[in-house]
Short mmCIF file of C-alpha atoms and ligand atoms in Angstrom, two decimals:
data_model
loop_
_atom_site.label_atom_id
_atom_site.label_comp_id
_atom_site.label_asym_id
_atom_site.label_seq_id
_atom_site.Cartn_x
_atom_site.Cartn_y
_atom_site.Cartn_z
CA MET A 239 17.22 2.68 -19.92
CA THR A 240 19.06 2.05 -16.62
CA PRO A 241 16.60 1.13 -13.87
CA THR A 242 16.32 3.88 -11.24
CA THR A 243 15.06 1.54 -8.52
CA THR A 244 15.99 -1.95 -7.41
CA VAL A 245 13.69 -4.22 -5.44
CA TYR A 246 15.65 -6.90 -3.58
CA VAL A 247 13.66 -9.99 -2.68
CA ILE A 248 14.73 -12.64 -0.18
CA ASP A 249 12.48 -15.61 -0.86
CA ALA A 250 13.45 -19.23 -0.18
CA ASP A 251 11.40 -20.67 -3.05
CA GLY A 252 12.03 -17.84 -5.53
CA ARG A 253 8.45 -17.77 -6.84
CA LEU A 254 7.61 -14.22 -5.82
CA GLY A 255 10.95 -12.85 -7.02
CA ASP A 256 10.41 -14.32 -10.50
CA ALA A 257 6.86 -12.96 -10.68
CA LEU A 258 7.86 -9.50 -9.48
CA GLN A 259 10.64 -9.38 -12.02
CA CYS A 260 8.18 -10.13 -14.77
CA LEU A 261 5.79 -7.44 -13.53
CA LEU A 262 8.20 -4.67 -12.57
CA ASP A 263 10.17 -4.98 -15.82
CA ASN A 264 7.24 -3.05 -17.32
CA TYR A 265 8.12 -0.10 -15.10
CA ASP A 266 11.92 -0.15 -15.39
CA ILE A 267 12.27 -1.36 -11.83
CA GLU A 268 14.98 -3.96 -11.42
CA VAL A 269 14.35 -7.03 -9.24
CA ARG A 270 17.18 -9.02 -7.66
CA ALA A 271 16.11 -12.17 -5.87
CA PHE A 272 18.06 -14.16 -3.26
CA THR A 273 17.21 -17.38 -1.51
CA ASP A 274 18.48 -16.30 1.91
CA THR A 275 19.69 -13.35 3.95
CA ALA A 276 23.36 -14.42 4.04
CA LEU A 277 23.45 -14.58 0.24
CA PHE A 278 21.78 -11.18 -0.04
CA LEU A 279 24.27 -9.58 2.38
CA SER A 280 27.31 -11.16 0.75
CA SER A 281 26.26 -10.38 -2.84
CA THR A 282 25.16 -6.75 -2.49
CA THR A 283 26.61 -3.53 -1.18
CA ALA A 284 24.94 -0.49 0.31
CA SER A 285 26.36 1.83 -2.35
CA HIS A 286 23.44 1.88 -4.85
CA GLU A 287 20.59 1.69 -2.42
CA THR A 288 19.23 5.24 -2.42
CA SER A 289 15.91 4.32 -4.00
CA SER A 290 15.90 0.57 -3.43
CA CYS A 291 13.96 -1.58 -1.00
CA LEU A 292 13.96 -5.13 0.28
CA LEU A 293 11.06 -7.57 0.50
CA LEU A 294 11.71 -10.32 3.02
CA VAL A 295 9.38 -13.21 2.24
CA LEU A 296 8.53 -15.57 5.11
CA ASN A 297 6.37 -18.48 4.16
CA SER A 298 5.19 -19.76 7.49
CA ASP A 299 6.94 -19.02 10.77
CA CYS A 300 6.65 -15.23 10.89
CA GLU A 301 8.81 -14.90 13.99
CA ARG A 302 11.76 -16.44 12.18
CA GLY A 303 12.35 -13.21 10.29
CA LEU A 304 13.10 -11.13 13.39
CA LYS A 305 16.74 -12.15 13.48
CA PHE A 306 17.09 -11.57 9.73
CA VAL A 307 15.62 -8.08 9.97
CA GLU A 308 17.97 -7.30 12.82
CA GLU A 309 20.95 -8.46 10.74
CA ILE A 310 19.79 -6.54 7.70
CA THR A 311 19.08 -3.26 9.46
CA LEU A 312 22.45 -3.43 11.22
CA SER A 313 24.38 -3.74 7.98
CA ARG A 314 21.96 -1.81 5.68
CA PRO A 315 20.32 0.76 7.95
CA LYS A 316 19.09 2.86 5.04
CA LEU A 317 17.45 0.05 3.08
CA PRO A 318 13.66 0.03 3.63
CA THR A 319 12.56 -3.52 4.46
CA ILE A 320 9.03 -4.85 4.15
CA VAL A 321 8.24 -8.22 5.71
CA LEU A 322 5.78 -10.40 3.79
CA CYS A 323 4.07 -12.95 6.01
CA ASP A 324 0.61 -13.82 7.20
CA SER A 325 0.73 -12.79 10.82
CA THR A 326 -1.98 -10.58 12.26
CA ASP A 327 -0.19 -10.50 15.61
CA GLU A 328 0.11 -6.81 16.52
CA SER A 329 2.92 -7.37 19.03
CA LEU A 330 4.99 -9.17 16.39
CA ARG A 331 4.30 -6.30 13.98
CA LYS A 332 5.57 -3.84 16.59
CA GLN A 333 8.72 -5.91 17.14
CA TYR A 334 9.48 -5.79 13.41
CA ILE A 335 8.87 -2.06 13.26
CA ARG A 336 11.04 -1.51 16.32
CA LEU A 337 13.84 -3.38 14.56
CA GLY A 338 13.57 -1.00 11.61
CA ALA A 339 11.18 -2.74 9.18
CA ILE A 340 8.56 -0.57 7.50
CA ASP A 341 5.69 -2.97 8.21
CA ILE A 342 4.36 -6.49 7.77
CA VAL A 343 2.21 -6.98 4.67
CA SER A 344 0.09 -10.08 4.08
CA LYS A 345 2.15 -12.56 2.05
CA SER A 346 -0.74 -14.51 0.56
CA MET A 347 -2.58 -11.35 -0.46
CA VAL A 348 0.52 -9.92 -2.13
CA ASP A 349 1.07 -13.24 -3.94
CA ALA A 350 -2.51 -13.36 -5.11
CA TYR A 351 -2.46 -9.72 -6.11
CA ILE A 352 0.71 -9.99 -8.15
CA PHE A 353 -0.29 -13.21 -9.88
CA THR A 354 -3.72 -11.78 -10.70
CA ARG A 355 -2.12 -8.65 -12.12
CA LEU A 356 0.30 -10.71 -14.13
CA SER A 357 -2.39 -12.88 -15.60
CA ALA A 358 -4.21 -9.69 -16.61
CA THR A 359 -1.02 -8.31 -18.17
CA LEU A 360 -0.13 -11.55 -19.86
CA PRO A 361 -3.41 -13.30 -20.64
CA GLY A 362 -3.00 -17.05 -20.83
CA ALA A 363 0.44 -16.97 -19.24
CA GLU A 364 0.95 -20.65 -18.53
CA CYS A 365 3.90 -20.19 -16.21
CA LEU A 366 1.77 -18.53 -13.54
CA PRO A 367 0.60 -20.61 -10.62
CA GLY A 368 -3.14 -20.55 -9.94
CA THR A 369 -3.77 -18.31 -6.92
CA PRO A 370 -7.02 -17.30 -5.27
CA PRO A 371 -7.82 -13.56 -5.49
CA SER A 372 -6.37 -11.19 -2.88
CA THR A 373 -9.30 -11.45 -0.57
CA MET A 374 -9.79 -10.68 3.10
CA GLN A 375 -12.54 -12.50 4.99
CA LEU A 376 -14.53 -10.35 7.41
CA PRO A 377 -15.97 -11.89 10.60
CA ASP A 378 -19.47 -11.99 9.01
CA GLY A 379 -18.07 -14.05 6.11
CA THR A 380 -17.96 -11.23 3.53
CA ALA A 381 -15.05 -11.55 1.14
CA VAL A 382 -13.36 -8.21 0.43
CA THR A 383 -11.12 -8.16 -2.64
CA PHE A 384 -8.21 -5.76 -3.02
CA ARG A 385 -7.07 -4.84 -6.49
CA MET A 386 -5.58 -2.04 -8.49
CA ILE A 387 -8.08 0.52 -9.79
CA ARG A 388 -8.41 0.75 -13.58
CA PRO A 389 -10.14 3.07 -16.04
CA GLU A 390 -13.13 0.70 -16.38
CA ASP A 391 -13.86 1.38 -12.68
CA ALA A 392 -15.12 4.94 -13.31
CA ARG A 393 -18.73 3.90 -12.65
CA ILE A 394 -18.10 2.02 -9.37
CA GLU A 395 -15.79 4.79 -8.15
CA HIS A 396 -18.46 7.40 -8.94
CA ASP A 397 -21.18 5.33 -7.19
CA PHE A 398 -18.86 4.83 -4.22
CA VAL A 399 -18.29 8.58 -3.75
CA ILE A 400 -22.01 9.41 -4.09
CA ALA A 401 -22.94 6.76 -1.50
CA LEU A 402 -20.51 8.14 1.14
CA SER A 403 -22.09 10.07 4.01
CA ASP A 404 -21.69 13.86 3.81
CA ARG A 405 -19.31 13.60 6.76
CA SER A 406 -17.00 11.02 5.14
CA ARG A 407 -16.98 12.95 1.88
CA TYR A 408 -16.08 16.13 3.76
CA LEU A 409 -13.29 14.39 5.71
CA ARG A 410 -11.84 12.97 2.50
CA PHE A 411 -12.24 15.90 0.09
CA PHE A 412 -12.39 18.79 2.61
CA SER A 413 -15.44 20.12 0.82
CA GLY A 414 -19.20 19.68 0.69
CA LEU A 415 -19.25 18.37 -2.88
CA ARG A 416 -21.67 15.50 -3.38
CA GLU A 417 -20.39 14.15 -6.62
CA LEU A 418 -16.99 14.31 -8.34
CA PRO A 419 -16.83 15.99 -11.74
CA SER A 420 -16.33 13.29 -14.37
CA TYR A 421 -12.89 14.59 -15.40
CA ILE A 422 -11.68 14.10 -11.80
CA THR A 423 -13.17 10.60 -11.63
CA ARG A 424 -11.38 9.78 -14.90
CA GLU A 425 -8.08 10.86 -13.37
CA LEU A 426 -8.68 8.97 -10.13
CA VAL A 427 -9.25 5.68 -11.92
CA ASP A 428 -6.16 5.98 -14.11
CA PRO A 429 -3.07 6.07 -11.88
CA HIS A 430 0.38 5.75 -13.46
CA PHE A 431 2.61 3.54 -11.37
CA PRO A 432 5.32 4.27 -10.20
CA ILE A 433 4.36 8.00 -10.15
CA SER A 434 0.90 7.38 -8.74
CA TYR A 435 -1.05 4.33 -7.65
CA ALA A 436 -4.47 3.42 -6.30
CA LEU A 437 -6.05 0.32 -4.88
CA ILE A 438 -9.71 -0.41 -4.29
CA ALA A 439 -11.51 -2.79 -1.95
CA THR A 440 -14.60 -4.37 -3.48
CA ILE A 441 -17.33 -6.85 -2.58
CA SER A 442 -19.48 -8.91 -4.85
CA THR A 443 -23.23 -8.11 -4.86
CA GLU A 444 -26.22 -9.25 -6.93
CA GLU A 445 -25.84 -6.07 -8.99
CA GLY A 446 -22.15 -6.80 -9.61
CA GLU A 447 -18.87 -5.66 -8.07
CA ARG A 448 -19.26 -2.83 -5.54
CA GLN A 449 -16.44 -0.58 -4.38
CA ILE A 450 -16.28 -0.13 -0.60
CA GLY A 451 -12.90 1.54 -0.18
CA VAL A 452 -10.01 3.17 -1.97
CA ALA A 453 -6.50 4.36 -1.14
CA ARG A 454 -4.02 6.11 -3.34
CA TYR A 455 -0.80 8.01 -3.56
CA SER A 456 -0.20 10.84 -6.01
CA PRO A 457 2.84 12.97 -6.80
CA THR A 458 3.50 16.29 -5.05
CA GLU A 459 5.60 19.20 -6.22
CA THR A 460 8.58 17.68 -4.41
CA LYS A 461 10.41 14.89 -6.20
CA ARG A 462 10.03 11.47 -4.56
CA VAL A 463 7.43 12.77 -2.10
CA ALA A 464 3.87 11.54 -2.63
CA GLU A 465 0.57 12.41 -1.01
CA PHE A 466 -1.77 9.65 0.12
CA ALA A 467 -5.49 9.46 0.86
CA VAL A 468 -7.90 6.72 1.92
CA VAL A 469 -11.64 6.40 2.39
CA VAL A 470 -13.89 3.47 3.30
CA ALA A 471 -17.69 3.27 2.81
CA ASP A 472 -19.44 4.23 6.04
CA GLU A 473 -21.10 0.86 6.64
CA TRP A 474 -17.80 -0.99 6.10
CA GLN A 475 -15.66 1.03 8.48
CA ARG A 476 -13.96 -0.50 11.56
CA HIS A 477 -13.23 -3.82 9.82
CA GLY A 478 -9.55 -3.15 9.16
CA ILE A 479 -10.11 -2.31 5.48
CA ALA A 480 -8.34 1.09 5.54
CA SER A 481 -5.41 -0.49 7.42
CA GLN A 482 -4.99 -3.10 4.68
CA LEU A 483 -5.36 -0.56 1.89
CA LEU A 484 -2.81 1.79 3.43
CA ARG A 485 -0.32 -0.99 4.10
CA TYR A 486 -0.41 -1.88 0.40
CA ILE A 487 -0.05 1.77 -0.54
CA VAL A 488 3.03 2.08 1.71
CA ALA A 489 4.50 -1.09 0.15
CA ALA A 490 3.75 0.07 -3.42
CA ALA A 491 5.26 3.52 -2.73
CA THR A 492 8.38 1.92 -1.22
CA ILE A 493 8.80 -0.33 -4.26
CA ALA A 494 8.24 2.70 -6.51
CA GLY A 495 11.27 4.43 -4.95
CA ILE A 496 9.29 7.13 -3.15
CA ASP A 497 11.10 8.66 -0.17
CA ARG A 498 8.19 10.00 1.85
CA LEU A 499 4.41 9.75 2.03
CA GLU A 500 2.47 12.74 3.30
CA GLY A 501 -1.18 13.23 4.08
CA LEU A 502 -3.30 16.21 5.04
CA ILE A 503 -5.90 15.38 7.66
CA LEU A 504 -8.51 17.60 9.24
CA HIS A 505 -7.66 18.20 12.88
CA GLU A 506 -11.10 16.91 13.92
CA ASN A 507 -10.57 13.60 12.06
CA THR A 508 -9.67 11.46 15.08
CA PRO A 509 -10.22 8.09 13.34
CA MET A 510 -7.73 8.96 10.59
CA LEU A 511 -5.20 10.39 13.04
CA LYS A 512 -5.43 7.18 15.07
CA LEU A 513 -5.13 5.01 11.97
CA THR A 514 -2.02 6.82 10.69
CA ASP A 515 -0.46 6.76 14.15
CA LYS A 516 -1.08 3.00 14.25
CA LEU A 517 0.65 2.59 10.88
CA GLY A 518 3.73 4.51 12.01
CA PHE A 519 3.04 7.93 10.46
CA THR A 520 4.12 10.90 12.54
CA ILE A 521 2.82 14.45 12.74
CA SER A 522 4.97 16.83 10.79
CA GLN A 523 6.21 19.79 12.80
CA ASP A 524 7.87 21.69 10.02
CA VAL A 525 4.91 23.21 8.21
CA GLU A 526 2.73 26.15 8.97
CA LEU A 527 -0.74 24.95 8.06
CA ASP A 528 -3.92 26.63 9.12
CA GLY A 529 -4.90 25.19 12.50
CA THR A 530 -7.68 23.00 11.06
CA ILE A 531 -5.29 20.73 9.15
CA VAL A 532 -2.59 18.35 10.32
CA LYS A 533 0.13 16.94 8.08
CA VAL A 534 1.24 13.37 8.77
CA ILE A 535 4.31 11.83 7.22
CA LYS A 536 6.00 8.46 6.88
CA ASN A 537 9.60 8.37 5.74
CA LEU A 538 10.11 5.28 3.63
CA ARG A 539 13.85 5.55 3.37
C1 LIG B 873 -10.48 6.98 8.55
C2 LIG B 873 -11.04 5.77 7.82
C3 LIG B 873 -10.38 5.70 6.44
C4 LIG B 873 -10.75 4.49 8.63
O1 LIG B 873 -11.21 3.38 7.89
P1 LIG B 873 -11.51 1.96 8.59
O2 LIG B 873 -11.56 0.93 7.52
O3 LIG B 873 -12.65 2.09 9.48
O4 LIG B 873 -10.19 1.78 9.46
P2 LIG B 873 -9.69 0.44 10.18
O5 LIG B 873 -10.85 -0.43 10.49
O6 LIG B 873 -8.57 -0.12 9.38
O7 LIG B 873 -9.17 1.05 11.55
C5 LIG B 873 -7.82 1.13 11.88
C6 LIG B 873 -7.61 1.97 13.12
O8 LIG B 873 -8.04 3.32 12.89
C7 LIG B 873 -8.63 3.86 14.09
N1 LIG B 873 -10.05 4.13 13.85
C8 LIG B 873 -10.76 3.84 12.74
N2 LIG B 873 -12.02 4.32 12.88
C9 LIG B 873 -12.11 4.89 14.09
C10 LIG B 873 -13.14 5.55 14.80
N3 LIG B 873 -14.36 5.71 14.26
N4 LIG B 873 -12.86 6.02 16.03
C11 LIG B 873 -11.64 5.88 16.59
N5 LIG B 873 -10.61 5.25 15.96
C12 LIG B 873 -10.85 4.77 14.73
C13 LIG B 873 -8.44 2.79 15.16
O9 LIG B 873 -7.18 3.00 15.76
C14 LIG B 873 -8.42 1.53 14.31
O10 LIG B 873 -7.75 0.48 14.94
P3 LIG B 873 -8.59 -0.51 15.92
O11 LIG B 873 -9.79 -0.95 15.12
O12 LIG B 873 -7.60 -1.60 16.19
O13 LIG B 873 -8.96 0.35 17.08
C15 LIG B 873 -12.60 5.87 7.67
O14 LIG B 873 -13.15 6.23 8.91
C16 LIG B 873 -13.04 6.87 6.61
O15 LIG B 873 -13.16 6.52 5.44
N6 LIG B 873 -13.30 8.13 7.01
C17 LIG B 873 -13.76 9.15 6.08
C18 LIG B 873 -12.72 9.57 5.09
C19 LIG B 873 -11.45 10.05 5.73
O16 LIG B 873 -11.47 10.61 6.80
N7 LIG B 873 -10.33 9.87 5.03
C20 LIG B 873 -9.08 10.36 5.48
C21 LIG B 873 -8.67 11.55 4.69
S1 LIG B 873 -7.10 11.25 3.94
#
């Protein structure tokens, strides 16, 4: 089958491009890796880029990529570009976004995530470098791991939803339900990339792994438009966990060839409106929703 989506990777050492190729082959997504921007620009044309994207990998100096992004967006204005580096500098992030990049996503977490997924897909794969898990350290020392949800997570997902405050559950599901019916939980823990995808944030406790956040995108009735949602356990909010989860969801949706992410948010949900504004979503003007709900959108291409 001809791949419908191409992920271009510019990566000086080629490691991530090789790994992505191995992973995305499973989903009929083509990966083309280049060692530098000049090579990428001279070897590709804009003609087949309708559902493609570019990952620009920067290993250390995150500012170095600014000039590359400028060059790329000038000659390929329609190609969504995601910068992979480890900067948490908000002003640098804004500069990239101003130049046309979708966002900066943590390079070491993406590396760790992909290599962990690959070792799960290919147990014993000797070619894979050893990488620590995709973990974010909170100021109190807690390690939060980000990983794809899987069917075996039905119990932790169920426990996570039950433990949410009534308010958080209402803001997420727009209803007063306390517990999700098991058939819905089964669906939520079994996304089908590239059509749908979900990531969870977990911590390790004496009782085992505990879910403290989840973000997902799911298909809508419109082709290449997906709906997203995110929720973080009440006691773990305001630590940047939803921001990380949503950045990965945006990156995964871009790689999956999705054109636009949309989310329905209750008008009273100021935290979520602020979060989506911060991540570059805008309020959609073109829909007539009842006045209690706001639709936010992010065009990915
Ligand atoms: C909205 C929600 C997902 C945010 O999760 P979080 O992990 O606390 O978010 P982050 O720590 O990444 O915050 C990112 C930004 O969001 C905004 N924000 C988050 N919580 C906020 C709050 N209580 N008040 C005001 N702004 C807030 C801020 O702009 C924040 O950036 P800052 O910390 O630099 O000011 C969380 O509050 C939640 O789960 N709410 C209930 C469920 C829900 O509303 N889901 C959305 C439906 S799709």
